[in-house]
Amino acid sequence: GRYLAASFKGEKHWVVWEISSARVVLDNPHCEHGVTFSRDGTRFAASQPDGAIRLYDLSSGAEVASVKAGRPLDYLRLNPEADRVLGCVVGETEVGIWDFATGKAQVFPAPDRLNSADWGTGDLIAAGSATGRIYLWNARTGQLRQIIEAHDHEVQQVTFNHRGDLLASSSWDGTTRFSNPWAGKVELTFPRSAQSLVFSRDDQQFSLVNLAVGT
């Protein structure tokens, strides 16, 4: 709750503010790609037009690490330790993970086009596909752990709760569904889709944001 990031896609611009002082911590014009905070809120990663992923320390605004992804990425998620970053491009058939210390990359291929990805607790990552499936891998071993037949249409978003024991997904089929990522089963269906899914910090509440109608 200390920092606020905003991405202005029409202006190709993102900014990070410190809320208490309204101070601009980071300001990157000419950029409209994926950004993400670390779990503890002290680090911030951003995909750049040159294909680099840069990691910043928010207390100083300094760049502390970078890796070369080869192209701008639409989604970024830092692991809980903020030493590795997950990224994907909408419409491609793979998810990548980059290690900030070594610069090495892992690639996780999928048989379908992917639309979004998220990093759960530990080493579990998930990606939603154009066929309605959700793929889950072990980020250390590369093993495909589960395929959840979650939706009847393209998955727009996937989001883990903070405990990592529930995975929310929203689809063009008009539903948001909640799945057990370990058992690979849908447990609850909500009859509305959304373009942004957010769990409260204690995982007791959940919000759906629809950019088209503001609900």
C-alpha positions as protocol buffer text, in pm:
chain_id: "A"
residue {
  index: 1
  type: GLY
  ca { x: 0 y: 0 z: 0 }
}
residue {
  index: 2
  type: ARG
  ca { x: 295 y: 238 z: -10 }
}
residue {
  index: 3
  type: TYR
  ca { x: 329 y: 276 z: -388 }
}
residue {
  index: 4
  type: LEU
  ca { x: 88 y: 313 z: -678 }
}
residue {
  index: 5
  type: ALA
  ca { x: 166 y: 224 z: -1039 }
}
residue {
  index: 6
  type: ALA
  ca { x: -35 y: 335 z: -1340 }
}
residue {
  index: 7
  type: SER
  ca { x: 8 y: 240 z: -1703 }
}
residue {
  index: 8
  type: PHE
  ca { x: -132 y: 484 z: -1959 }
}
residue {
  index: 9
  type: LYS
  ca { x: -156 y: 273 z: -2271 }
}
residue {
  index: 10
  type: GLY
  ca { x: -296 y: 544 z: -2495 }
}
residue {
  index: 11
  type: GLU
  ca { x: -1 y: 763 z: -2401 }
}
residue {
  index: 12
  type: LYS
  ca { x: 250 y: 473 z: -2393 }
}
residue {
  index: 13
  type: HIS
  ca { x: 363 y: 574 z: -2047 }
}
residue {
  index: 14
  type: TRP
  ca { x: 383 y: 431 z: -1692 }
}
residue {
  index: 15
  type: VAL
  ca { x: 448 y: 601 z: -1359 }
}
residue {
  index: 16
  type: VAL
  ca { x: 506 y: 482 z: -1000 }
}
residue {
  index: 17
  type: TRP
  ca { x: 422 y: 719 z: -714 }
}
residue {
  index: 18
  type: GLU
  ca { x: 489 y: 704 z: -341 }
}
residue {
  index: 19
  type: ILE
  ca { x: 138 y: 762 z: -209 }
}
residue {
  index: 20
  type: SER
  ca { x: 214 y: 945 z: 118 }
}
residue {
  index: 21
  type: SER
  ca { x: 430 y: 1213 z: -44 }
}
residue {
  index: 22
  type: ALA
  ca { x: 283 y: 1206 z: -399 }
}
residue {
  index: 23
  type: ARG
  ca { x: 645 y: 1177 z: -511 }
}
residue {
  index: 24
  type: VAL
  ca { x: 715 y: 1024 z: -852 }
}
residue {
  index: 25
  type: VAL
  ca { x: 950 y: 733 z: -789 }
}
residue {
  index: 26
  type: LEU
  ca { x: 973 y: 603 z: -1147 }
}
residue {
  index: 27
  type: ASP
  ca { x: 864 y: 764 z: -1471 }
}
residue {
  index: 28
  type: ASN
  ca { x: 900 y: 585 z: -1804 }
}
residue {
  index: 29
  type: PRO
  ca { x: 759 y: 754 z: -2113 }
}
residue {
  index: 30
  type: HIS
  ca { x: 733 y: 568 z: -2445 }
}
residue {
  index: 31
  type: CYS
  ca { x: 657 y: 240 z: -2268 }
}
residue {
  index: 32
  type: GLU
  ca { x: 326 y: 48 z: -2251 }
}
residue {
  index: 33
  type: HIS
  ca { x: 436 y: -305 z: -2164 }
}
residue {
  index: 34
  type: GLY
  ca { x: 401 y: -535 z: -1861 }
}
residue {
  index: 35
  type: VAL
  ca { x: 483 y: -413 z: -1509 }
}
residue {
  index: 36
  type: THR
  ca { x: 463 y: -578 z: -1166 }
}
residue {
  index: 37
  type: PHE
  ca { x: 541 y: -522 z: -796 }
}
residue {
  index: 38
  type: SER
  ca { x: 723 y: -772 z: -577 }
}
residue {
  index: 39
  type: ARG
  ca { x: 515 y: -939 z: -304 }
}
residue {
  index: 40
  type: ASP
  ca { x: 669 y: -722 z: -30 }
}
residue {
  index: 41
  type: GLY
  ca { x: 623 y: -401 z: -230 }
}
residue {
  index: 42
  type: THR
  ca { x: 992 y: -304 z: -231 }
}
residue {
  index: 43
  type: ARG
  ca { x: 1076 y: -394 z: -592 }
}
residue {
  index: 44
  type: PHE
  ca { x: 920 y: -316 z: -927 }
}
residue {
  index: 45
  type: ALA
  ca { x: 985 y: -486 z: -1262 }
}
residue {
  index: 46
  type: ALA
  ca { x: 902 y: -349 z: -1605 }
}
residue {
  index: 47
  type: SER
  ca { x: 925 y: -479 z: -1961 }
}
residue {
  index: 48
  type: GLN
  ca { x: 1091 y: -227 z: -2191 }
}
residue {
  index: 49
  type: PRO
  ca { x: 1054 y: -154 z: -2564 }
}
residue {
  index: 50
  type: ASP
  ca { x: 1410 y: -284 z: -2625 }
}
residue {
  index: 51
  type: GLY
  ca { x: 1312 y: -629 z: -2490 }
}
residue {
  index: 52
  type: ALA
  ca { x: 1485 y: -590 z: -2153 }
}
residue {
  index: 53
  type: ILE
  ca { x: 1315 y: -654 z: -1818 }
}
residue {
  index: 54
  type: ARG
  ca { x: 1446 y: -411 z: -1558 }
}
residue {
  index: 55
  type: LEU
  ca { x: 1416 y: -451 z: -1181 }
}
residue {
  index: 56
  type: TYR
  ca { x: 1402 y: -137 z: -963 }
}
residue {
  index: 57
  type: ASP
  ca { x: 1440 y: -69 z: -592 }
}
residue {
  index: 58
  type: LEU
  ca { x: 1148 y: 156 z: -501 }
}
residue {
  index: 59
  type: SER
  ca { x: 1308 y: 319 z: -196 }
}
residue {
  index: 60
  type: SER
  ca { x: 1580 y: 471 z: -415 }
}
residue {
  index: 61
  type: GLY
  ca { x: 1432 y: 446 z: -764 }
}
residue {
  index: 62
  type: ALA
  ca { x: 1754 y: 279 z: -877 }
}
residue {
  index: 63
  type: GLU
  ca { x: 1774 y: -5 z: -1128 }
}
residue {
  index: 64
  type: VAL
  ca { x: 1921 y: -306 z: -947 }
}
residue {
  index: 65
  type: ALA
  ca { x: 1911 y: -578 z: -1214 }
}
residue {
  index: 66
  type: SER
  ca { x: 1805 y: -651 z: -1569 }
}
residue {
  index: 67
  type: VAL
  ca { x: 1766 y: -944 z: -1807 }
}
residue {
  index: 68
  type: LYS
  ca { x: 1716 y: -967 z: -2183 }
}
residue {
  index: 69
  type: ALA
  ca { x: 1383 y: -1118 z: -2281 }
}
residue {
  index: 70
  type: GLY
  ca { x: 1430 y: -1045 z: -2651 }
}
residue {
  index: 71
  type: ARG
  ca { x: 1096 y: -869 z: -2698 }
}
residue {
  index: 72
  type: PRO
  ca { x: 850 y: -659 z: -2498 }
}
residue {
  index: 73
  type: LEU
  ca { x: 617 y: -866 z: -2280 }
}
residue {
  index: 74
  type: ASP
  ca { x: 249 y: -805 z: -2202 }
}
residue {
  index: 75
  type: TYR
  ca { x: 246 y: -977 z: -1860 }
}
residue {
  index: 76
  type: LEU
  ca { x: 512 y: -982 z: -1590 }
}
residue {
  index: 77
  type: ARG
  ca { x: 503 y: -1142 z: -1244 }
}
residue {
  index: 78
  type: LEU
  ca { x: 786 y: -1159 z: -992 }
}
residue {
  index: 79
  type: ASN
  ca { x: 828 y: -1471 z: -779 }
}
residue {
  index: 80
  type: PRO
  ca { x: 795 y: -1427 z: -400 }
}
residue {
  index: 81
  type: GLU
  ca { x: 1173 y: -1373 z: -361 }
}
residue {
  index: 82
  type: ALA
  ca { x: 1182 y: -1121 z: -650 }
}
residue {
  index: 83
  type: ASP
  ca { x: 1487 y: -1292 z: -800 }
}
residue {
  index: 84
  type: ARG
  ca { x: 1303 y: -1441 z: -1100 }
}
residue {
  index: 85
  type: VAL
  ca { x: 1038 y: -1299 z: -1327 }
}
residue {
  index: 86
  type: LEU
  ca { x: 768 y: -1463 z: -1537 }
}
residue {
  index: 87
  type: GLY
  ca { x: 658 y: -1310 z: -1865 }
}
residue {
  index: 88
  type: CYS
  ca { x: 443 y: -1381 z: -2169 }
}
residue {
  index: 89
  type: VAL
  ca { x: 309 y: -1216 z: -2482 }
}
residue {
  index: 90
  type: VAL
  ca { x: -62 y: -1236 z: -2561 }
}
residue {
  index: 91
  type: GLY
  ca { x: -116 y: -1475 z: -2851 }
}
residue {
  index: 92
  type: GLU
  ca { x: 214 y: -1663 z: -2820 }
}
residue {
  index: 93
  type: THR
  ca { x: 236 y: -2029 z: -2716 }
}
residue {
  index: 94
  type: GLU
  ca { x: 494 y: -2009 z: -2439 }
}
residue {
  index: 95
  type: VAL
  ca { x: 571 y: -1858 z: -2100 }
}
residue {
  index: 96
  type: GLY
  ca { x: 924 y: -1755 z: -2008 }
}
residue {
  index: 97
  type: ILE
  ca { x: 1101 y: -1724 z: -1673 }
}
residue {
  index: 98
  type: TRP
  ca { x: 1421 y: -1521 z: -1637 }
}
residue {
  index: 99
  type: ASP
  ca { x: 1670 y: -1533 z: -1349 }
}
residue {
  index: 100
  type: PHE
  ca { x: 1803 y: -1188 z: -1257 }
}
residue {
  index: 101
  type: ALA
  ca { x: 2124 y: -1326 z: -1108 }
}
residue {
  index: 102
  type: THR
  ca { x: 2228 y: -1542 z: -1402 }
}
residue {
  index: 103
  type: GLY
  ca { x: 2028 y: -1397 z: -1691 }
}
residue {
  index: 104
  type: LYS
  ca { x: 1926 y: -1750 z: -1787 }
}
residue {
  index: 105
  type: ALA
  ca { x: 1581 y: -1820 z: -1927 }
}
residue {
  index: 106
  type: GLN
  ca { x: 1342 y: -2114 z: -1903 }
}
residue {
  index: 107
  type: VAL
  ca { x: 1070 y: -2166 z: -2161 }
}
residue {
  index: 108
  type: PHE
  ca { x: 738 y: -2338 z: -2087 }
}
residue {
  index: 109
  type: PRO
  ca { x: 562 y: -2434 z: -2414 }
}
residue {
  index: 110
  type: ALA
  ca { x: 186 y: -2480 z: -2442 }
}
residue {
  index: 111
  type: PRO
  ca { x: -21 y: -2631 z: -2725 }
}
residue {
  index: 112
  type: ASP
  ca { x: -252 y: -2328 z: -2732 }
}
residue {
  index: 113
  type: ARG
  ca { x: -219 y: -1952 z: -2764 }
}
residue {
  index: 114
  type: LEU
  ca { x: -181 y: -1792 z: -2422 }
}
residue {
  index: 115
  type: ASN
  ca { x: -347 y: -1471 z: -2302 }
}
residue {
  index: 116
  type: SER
  ca { x: -220 y: -1417 z: -1946 }
}
residue {
  index: 117
  type: ALA
  ca { x: -3 y: -1570 z: -1675 }
}
residue {
  index: 118
  type: ASP
  ca { x: 54 y: -1549 z: -1300 }
}
residue {
  index: 119
  type: TRP
  ca { x: 295 y: -1677 z: -1035 }
}
residue {
  index: 120
  type: GLY
  ca { x: 152 y: -1847 z: -728 }
}
residue {
  index: 121
  type: THR
  ca { x: 331 y: -1934 z: -407 }
}
residue {
  index: 122
  type: GLY
  ca { x: 651 y: -2133 z: -431 }
}
residue {
  index: 123
  type: ASP
  ca { x: 719 y: -2256 z: -781 }
}
residue {
  index: 124
  type: LEU
  ca { x: 371 y: -2290 z: -929 }
}
residue {
  index: 125
  type: ILE
  ca { x: 291 y: -2080 z: -1237 }
}
residue {
  index: 126
  type: ALA
  ca { x: -28 y: -2066 z: -1442 }
}
residue {
  index: 127
  type: ALA
  ca { x: -128 y: -1947 z: -1788 }
}
residue {
  index: 128
  type: GLY
  ca { x: -473 y: -1908 z: -1943 }
}
residue {
  index: 129
  type: SER
  ca { x: -520 y: -2011 z: -2305 }
}
residue {
  index: 130
  type: ALA
  ca { x: -736 y: -1935 z: -2607 }
}
residue {
  index: 131
  type: THR
  ca { x: -907 y: -2275 z: -2578 }
}
residue {
  index: 132
  type: GLY
  ca { x: -1034 y: -2214 z: -2223 }
}
residue {
  index: 133
  type: ARG
  ca { x: -771 y: -2433 z: -2061 }
}
residue {
  index: 134
  type: ILE
  ca { x: -540 y: -2326 z: -1780 }
}
residue {
  index: 135
  type: TYR
  ca { x: -190 y: -2476 z: -1778 }
}
residue {
  index: 136
  type: LEU
  ca { x: 9 y: -2506 z: -1454 }
}
residue {
  index: 137
  type: TRP
  ca { x: 382 y: -2579 z: -1439 }
}
residue {
  index: 138
  type: ASN
  ca { x: 651 y: -2625 z: -1176 }
}
residue {
  index: 139
  type: ALA
  ca { x: 877 y: -2326 z: -1237 }
}
residue {
  index: 140
  type: ARG
  ca { x: 1190 y: -2507 z: -1114 }
}
residue {
  index: 141
  type: THR
  ca { x: 1157 y: -2836 z: -1300 }
}
residue {
  index: 142
  type: GLY
  ca { x: 954 y: -2728 z: -1602 }
}
residue {
  index: 143
  type: GLN
  ca { x: 706 y: -3010 z: -1534 }
}
residue {
  index: 144
  type: LEU
  ca { x: 348 y: -2955 z: -1652 }
}
residue {
  index: 145
  type: ARG
  ca { x: 154 y: -3020 z: -1330 }
}
residue {
  index: 146
  type: GLN
  ca { x: -208 y: -2969 z: -1428 }
}
residue {
  index: 147
  type: ILE
  ca { x: -436 y: -2883 z: -1717 }
}
residue {
  index: 148
  type: ILE
  ca { x: -764 y: -2737 z: -1592 }
}
residue {
  index: 149
  type: GLU
  ca { x: -1056 y: -2744 z: -1836 }
}
residue {
  index: 150
  type: ALA
  ca { x: -1180 y: -2421 z: -1687 }
}
residue {
  index: 151
  type: HIS
  ca { x: -1383 y: -2241 z: -1954 }
}
residue {
  index: 152
  type: ASP
  ca { x: -1576 y: -2280 z: -2278 }
}
residue {
  index: 153
  type: HIS
  ca { x: -1402 y: -1987 z: -2446 }
}
residue {
  index: 154
  type: GLU
  ca { x: -1077 y: -1788 z: -2431 }
}
residue {
  index: 155
  type: VAL
  ca { x: -935 y: -1717 z: -2086 }
}
residue {
  index: 156
  type: GLN
  ca { x: -878 y: -1343 z: -2042 }
}
residue {
  index: 157
  type: GLN
  ca { x: -708 y: -1339 z: -1702 }
}
residue {
  index: 158
  type: VAL
  ca { x: -566 y: -1577 z: -1442 }
}
residue {
  index: 159
  type: THR
  ca { x: -488 y: -1464 z: -1086 }
}
residue {
  index: 160
  type: PHE
  ca { x: -371 y: -1659 z: -781 }
}
residue {
  index: 161
  type: ASN
  ca { x: -485 y: -1563 z: -434 }
}
residue {
  index: 162
  type: HIS
  ca { x: -210 y: -1472 z: -186 }
}
residue {
  index: 163
  type: ARG
  ca { x: -204 y: -1817 z: -23 }
}
residue {
  index: 164
  type: GLY
  ca { x: -169 y: -1980 z: -364 }
}
residue {
  index: 165
  type: ASP
  ca { x: -447 y: -2233 z: -300 }
}
residue {
  index: 166
  type: LEU
  ca { x: -709 y: -2072 z: -527 }
}
residue {
  index: 167
  type: LEU
  ca { x: -684 y: -1961 z: -889 }
}
residue {
  index: 168
  type: ALA
  ca { x: -934 y: -1716 z: -1038 }
}
residue {
  index: 169
  type: SER
  ca { x: -990 y: -1703 z: -1413 }
}
residue {
  index: 170
  type: SER
  ca { x: -1211 y: -1489 z: -1633 }
}
residue {
  index: 171
  type: SER
  ca { x: -1321 y: -1578 z: -1985 }
}
residue {
  index: 172
  type: TRP
  ca { x: -1504 y: -1459 z: -2294 }
}
residue {
  index: 173
  type: ASP
  ca { x: -1765 y: -1724 z: -2204 }
}
residue {
  index: 174
  type: GLY
  ca { x: -1905 y: -1466 z: -1959 }
}
residue {
  index: 175
  type: THR
  ca { x: -1790 y: -1634 z: -1638 }
}
residue {
  index: 176
  type: THR
  ca { x: -1527 y: -1600 z: -1370 }
}
residue {
  index: 177
  type: ARG
  ca { x: -1429 y: -1933 z: -1216 }
}
residue {
  index: 178
  type: PHE
  ca { x: -1229 y: -2032 z: -910 }
}
residue {
  index: 179
  type: SER
  ca { x: -1018 y: -2347 z: -933 }
}
residue {
  index: 180
  type: ASN
  ca { x: -807 y: -2554 z: -696 }
}
residue {
  index: 181
  type: PRO
  ca { x: -465 y: -2534 z: -867 }
}
residue {
  index: 182
  type: TRP
  ca { x: -335 y: -2848 z: -696 }
}
residue {
  index: 183
  type: ALA
  ca { x: -637 y: -3071 z: -764 }
}
residue {
  index: 184
  type: GLY
  ca { x: -696 y: -2919 z: -1109 }
}
residue {
  index: 185
  type: LYS
  ca { x: -1071 y: -2874 z: -1057 }
}
residue {
  index: 186
  type: VAL
  ca { x: -1312 y: -2581 z: -1088 }
}
residue {
  index: 187
  type: GLU
  ca { x: -1482 y: -2525 z: -752 }
}
residue {
  index: 188
  type: LEU
  ca { x: -1699 y: -2216 z: -807 }
}
residue {
  index: 189
  type: THR
  ca { x: -1847 y: -2028 z: -1103 }
}
residue {
  index: 190
  type: PHE
  ca { x: -1954 y: -1664 z: -1096 }
}
residue {
  index: 191
  type: PRO
  ca { x: -2178 y: -1552 z: -1387 }
}
residue {
  index: 192
  type: ARG
  ca { x: -1978 y: -1247 z: -1492 }
}
residue {
  index: 193
  type: SER
  ca { x: -1643 y: -1200 z: -1664 }
}
residue {
  index: 194
  type: ALA
  ca { x: -1390 y: -924 z: -1600 }
}
residue {
  index: 195
  type: GLN
  ca { x: -1073 y: -776 z: -1738 }
}
residue {
  index: 196
  type: SER
  ca { x: -906 y: -745 z: -1399 }
}
residue {
  index: 197
  type: LEU
  ca { x: -925 y: -985 z: -1102 }
}
residue {
  index: 198
  type: VAL
  ca { x: -806 y: -882 z: -755 }
}
residue {
  index: 199
  type: PHE
  ca { x: -797 y: -1068 z: -424 }
}
residue {
  index: 200
  type: SER
  ca { x: -792 y: -869 z: -101 }
}
residue {
  index: 201
  type: ARG
  ca { x: -475 y: -898 z: 104 }
}
residue {
  index: 202
  type: ASP
  ca { x: -634 y: -1145 z: 347 }
}
residue {
  index: 203
  type: ASP
  ca { x: -795 y: -1342 z: 58 }
}
residue {
  index: 204
  type: GLN
  ca { x: -1142 y: -1297 z: 213 }
}
residue {
  index: 205
  type: GLN
  ca { x: -1273 y: -1068 z: -62 }
}
residue {
  index: 206
  type: PHE
  ca { x: -1248 y: -1052 z: -437 }
}
residue {
  index: 207
  type: SER
  ca { x: -1318 y: -783 z: -697 }
}
residue {
  index: 208
  type: LEU
  ca { x: -1390 y: -797 z: -1068 }
}
residue {
  index: 209
  type: VAL
  ca { x: -1317 y: -490 z: -1277 }
}
residue {
  index: 210
  type: ASN
  ca { x: -1477 y: -457 z: -1620 }
}
residue {
  index: 211
  type: LEU
  ca { x: -1306 y: -178 z: -1812 }
}
residue {
  index: 212
  type: ALA
  ca { x: -1591 y: -147 z: -2061 }
}
residue {
  index: 213
  type: VAL
  ca { x: -1871 y: -70 z: -1815 }
}
residue {
  index: 214
  type: GLY
  ca { x: -1683 y: 21 z: -1498 }
}
residue {
  index: 215
  type: THR
  ca { x: -1837 y: -247 z: -1276 }
}
